[in-house]
Coordinates of N, CA, C and O in Angstrom, one line a residue:
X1 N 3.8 -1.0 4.9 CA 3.4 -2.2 5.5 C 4.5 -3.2 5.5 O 5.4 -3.4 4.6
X2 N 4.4 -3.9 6.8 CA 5.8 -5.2 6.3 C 5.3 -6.2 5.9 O 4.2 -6.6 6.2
X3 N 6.1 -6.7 4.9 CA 6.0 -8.3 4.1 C 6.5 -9.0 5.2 O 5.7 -9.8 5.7
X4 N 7.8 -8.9 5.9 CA 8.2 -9.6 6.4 C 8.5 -9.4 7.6 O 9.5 -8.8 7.8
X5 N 7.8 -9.6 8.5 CA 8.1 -9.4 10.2 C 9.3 -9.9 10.5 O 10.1 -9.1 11.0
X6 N 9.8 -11.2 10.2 CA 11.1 -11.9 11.2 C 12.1 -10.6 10.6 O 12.9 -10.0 11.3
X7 N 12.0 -10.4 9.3 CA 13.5 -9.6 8.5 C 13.3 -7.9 8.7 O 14.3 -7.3 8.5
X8 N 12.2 -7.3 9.1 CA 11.6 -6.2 9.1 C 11.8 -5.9 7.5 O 12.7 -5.1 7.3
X9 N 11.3 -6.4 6.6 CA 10.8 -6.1 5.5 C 10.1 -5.3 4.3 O 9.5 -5.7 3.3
X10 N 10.1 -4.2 4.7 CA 8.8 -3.3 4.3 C 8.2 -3.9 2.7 O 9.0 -4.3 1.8
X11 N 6.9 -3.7 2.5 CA 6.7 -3.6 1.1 C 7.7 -2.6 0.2 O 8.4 -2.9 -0.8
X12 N 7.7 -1.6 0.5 CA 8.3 -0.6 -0.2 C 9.9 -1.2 -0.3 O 10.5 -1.1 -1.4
X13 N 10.3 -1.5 0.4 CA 12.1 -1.9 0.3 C 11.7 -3.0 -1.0 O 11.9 -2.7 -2.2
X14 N 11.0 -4.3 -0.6 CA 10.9 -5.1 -1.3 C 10.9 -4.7 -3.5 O 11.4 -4.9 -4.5
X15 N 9.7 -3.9 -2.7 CA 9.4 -3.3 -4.3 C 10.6 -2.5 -5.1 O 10.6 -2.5 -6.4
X16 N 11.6 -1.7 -4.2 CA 12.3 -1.1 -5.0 C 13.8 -2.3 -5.3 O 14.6 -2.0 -6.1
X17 N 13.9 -3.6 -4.4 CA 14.6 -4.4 -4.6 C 14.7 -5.5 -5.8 O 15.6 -6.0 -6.3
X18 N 13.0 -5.5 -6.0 CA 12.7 -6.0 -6.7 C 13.0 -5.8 -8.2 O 13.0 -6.7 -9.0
X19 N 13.2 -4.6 -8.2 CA 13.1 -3.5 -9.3 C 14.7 -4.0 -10.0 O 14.8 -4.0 -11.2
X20 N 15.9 -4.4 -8.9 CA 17.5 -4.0 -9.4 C 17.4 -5.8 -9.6 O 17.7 -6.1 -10.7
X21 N 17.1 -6.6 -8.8 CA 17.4 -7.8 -8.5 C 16.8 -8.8 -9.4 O 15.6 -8.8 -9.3
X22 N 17.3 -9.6 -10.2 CA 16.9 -10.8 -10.8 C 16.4 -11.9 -10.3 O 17.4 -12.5 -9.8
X23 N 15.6 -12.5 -10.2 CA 15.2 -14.0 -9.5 C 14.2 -13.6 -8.9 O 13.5 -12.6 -9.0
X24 N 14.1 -14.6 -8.0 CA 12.6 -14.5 -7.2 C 12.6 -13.9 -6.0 O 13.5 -13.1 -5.8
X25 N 12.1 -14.0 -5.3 CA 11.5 -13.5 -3.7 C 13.1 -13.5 -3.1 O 14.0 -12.7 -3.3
X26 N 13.1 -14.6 -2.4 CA 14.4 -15.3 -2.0 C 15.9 -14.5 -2.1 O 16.6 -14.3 -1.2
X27 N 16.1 -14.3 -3.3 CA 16.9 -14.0 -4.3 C 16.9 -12.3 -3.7 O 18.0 -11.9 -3.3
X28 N 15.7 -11.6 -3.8 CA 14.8 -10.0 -3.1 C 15.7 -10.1 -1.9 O 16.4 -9.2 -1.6
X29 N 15.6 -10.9 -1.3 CA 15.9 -11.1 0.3 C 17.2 -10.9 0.3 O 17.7 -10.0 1.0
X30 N 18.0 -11.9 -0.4 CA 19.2 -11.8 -0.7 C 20.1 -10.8 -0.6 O 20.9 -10.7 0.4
X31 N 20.0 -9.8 -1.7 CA 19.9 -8.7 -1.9 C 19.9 -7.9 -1.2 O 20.6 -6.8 -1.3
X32 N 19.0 -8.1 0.1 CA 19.2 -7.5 1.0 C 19.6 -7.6 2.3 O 19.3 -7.1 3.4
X33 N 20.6 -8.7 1.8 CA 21.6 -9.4 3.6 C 20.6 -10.4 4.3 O 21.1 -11.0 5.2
X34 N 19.4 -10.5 4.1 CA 18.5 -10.9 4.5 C 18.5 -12.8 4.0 O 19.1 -13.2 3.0
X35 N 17.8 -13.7 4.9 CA 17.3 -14.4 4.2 C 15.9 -14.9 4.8 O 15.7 -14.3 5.8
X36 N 14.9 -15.7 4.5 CA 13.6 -16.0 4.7 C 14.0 -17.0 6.3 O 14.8 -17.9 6.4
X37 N 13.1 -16.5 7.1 CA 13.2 -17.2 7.9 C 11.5 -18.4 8.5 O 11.0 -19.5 8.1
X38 N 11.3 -17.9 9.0 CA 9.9 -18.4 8.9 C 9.0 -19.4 7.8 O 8.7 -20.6 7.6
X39 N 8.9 -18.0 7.2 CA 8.6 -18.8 5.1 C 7.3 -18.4 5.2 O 6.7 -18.6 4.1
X40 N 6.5 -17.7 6.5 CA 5.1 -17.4 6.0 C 4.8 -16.2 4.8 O 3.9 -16.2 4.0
X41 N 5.9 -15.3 4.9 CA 5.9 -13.8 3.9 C 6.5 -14.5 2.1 O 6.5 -14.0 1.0
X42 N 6.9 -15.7 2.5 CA 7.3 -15.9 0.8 C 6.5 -15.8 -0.2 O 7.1 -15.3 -1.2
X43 N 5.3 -16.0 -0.5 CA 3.6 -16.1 -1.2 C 3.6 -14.5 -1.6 O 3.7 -13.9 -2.7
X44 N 3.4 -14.3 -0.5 CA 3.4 -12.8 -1.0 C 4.2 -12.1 -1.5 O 3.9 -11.4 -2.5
X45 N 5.5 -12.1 -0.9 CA 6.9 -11.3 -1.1 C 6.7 -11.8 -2.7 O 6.9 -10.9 -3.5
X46 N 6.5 -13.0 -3.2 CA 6.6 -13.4 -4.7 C 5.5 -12.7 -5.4 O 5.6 -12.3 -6.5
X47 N 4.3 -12.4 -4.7 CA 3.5 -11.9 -5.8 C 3.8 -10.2 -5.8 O 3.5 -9.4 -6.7
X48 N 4.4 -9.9 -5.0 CA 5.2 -8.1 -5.3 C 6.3 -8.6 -6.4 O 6.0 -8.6 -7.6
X49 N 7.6 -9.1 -6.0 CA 8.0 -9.0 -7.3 C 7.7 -9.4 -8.6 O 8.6 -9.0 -9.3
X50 N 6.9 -10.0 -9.1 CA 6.2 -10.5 -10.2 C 5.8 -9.2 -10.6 O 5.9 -8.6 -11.7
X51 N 5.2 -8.8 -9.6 CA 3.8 -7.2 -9.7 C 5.3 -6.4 -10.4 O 5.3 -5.9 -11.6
X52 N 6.5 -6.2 -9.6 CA 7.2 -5.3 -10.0 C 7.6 -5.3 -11.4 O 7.5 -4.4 -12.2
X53 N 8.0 -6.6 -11.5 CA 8.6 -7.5 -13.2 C 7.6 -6.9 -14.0 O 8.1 -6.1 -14.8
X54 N 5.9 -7.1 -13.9 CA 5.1 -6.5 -14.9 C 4.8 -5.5 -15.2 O 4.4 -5.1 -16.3
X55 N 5.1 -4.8 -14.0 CA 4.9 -3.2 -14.4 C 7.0 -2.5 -15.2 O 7.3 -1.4 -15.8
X56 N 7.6 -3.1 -14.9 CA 8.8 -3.2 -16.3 C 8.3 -3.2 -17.2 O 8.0 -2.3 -18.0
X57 N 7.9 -4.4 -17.3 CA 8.1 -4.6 -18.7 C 6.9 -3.6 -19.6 O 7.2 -2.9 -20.6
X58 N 5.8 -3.7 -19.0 CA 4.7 -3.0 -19.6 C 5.0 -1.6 -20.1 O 4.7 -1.3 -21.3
X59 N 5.9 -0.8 -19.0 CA 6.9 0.2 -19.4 C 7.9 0.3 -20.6 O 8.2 1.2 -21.4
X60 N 8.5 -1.0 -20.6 CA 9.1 -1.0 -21.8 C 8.8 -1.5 -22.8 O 9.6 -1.7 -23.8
X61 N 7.5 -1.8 -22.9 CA 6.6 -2.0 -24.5 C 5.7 -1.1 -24.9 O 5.0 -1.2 -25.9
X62 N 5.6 0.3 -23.6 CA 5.2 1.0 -23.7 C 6.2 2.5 -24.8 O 5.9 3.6 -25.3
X63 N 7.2 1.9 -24.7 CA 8.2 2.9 -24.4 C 8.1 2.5 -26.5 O 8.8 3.1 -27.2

């Protein structure tokens, strides 16, 4: 699914950028030559990386 139509964004890119990248949404975008254009996918795009951050860490208190 795309997060972001203007950047062609997929969820899945996001998620695995999310994964390497420190900061927020923005920051995601960054990362990937990209930057937010519009601003309607930002809301979202933040609540994936957060999702990605938690499932870290949970792993590594699992661990």
């Amino acid at each position: 699914m795309y997060i972001c139509i203007c950047n062609a964004i997929r969820e899945a890119d996001l998620r695995r950028v999310a994964r390497r990248c420190p900061g927020n949404a923005e920051a995601c975008y960054g990362a990937m030559g990209k930057q937010p254009s519009c601003g309607t996918c930002l809301d979202r795009a933040e609540d994936i990386v957060l999702e990605e951050r938690e499932a870290a860490f949970e792993k590594l208190s699992a661990a």
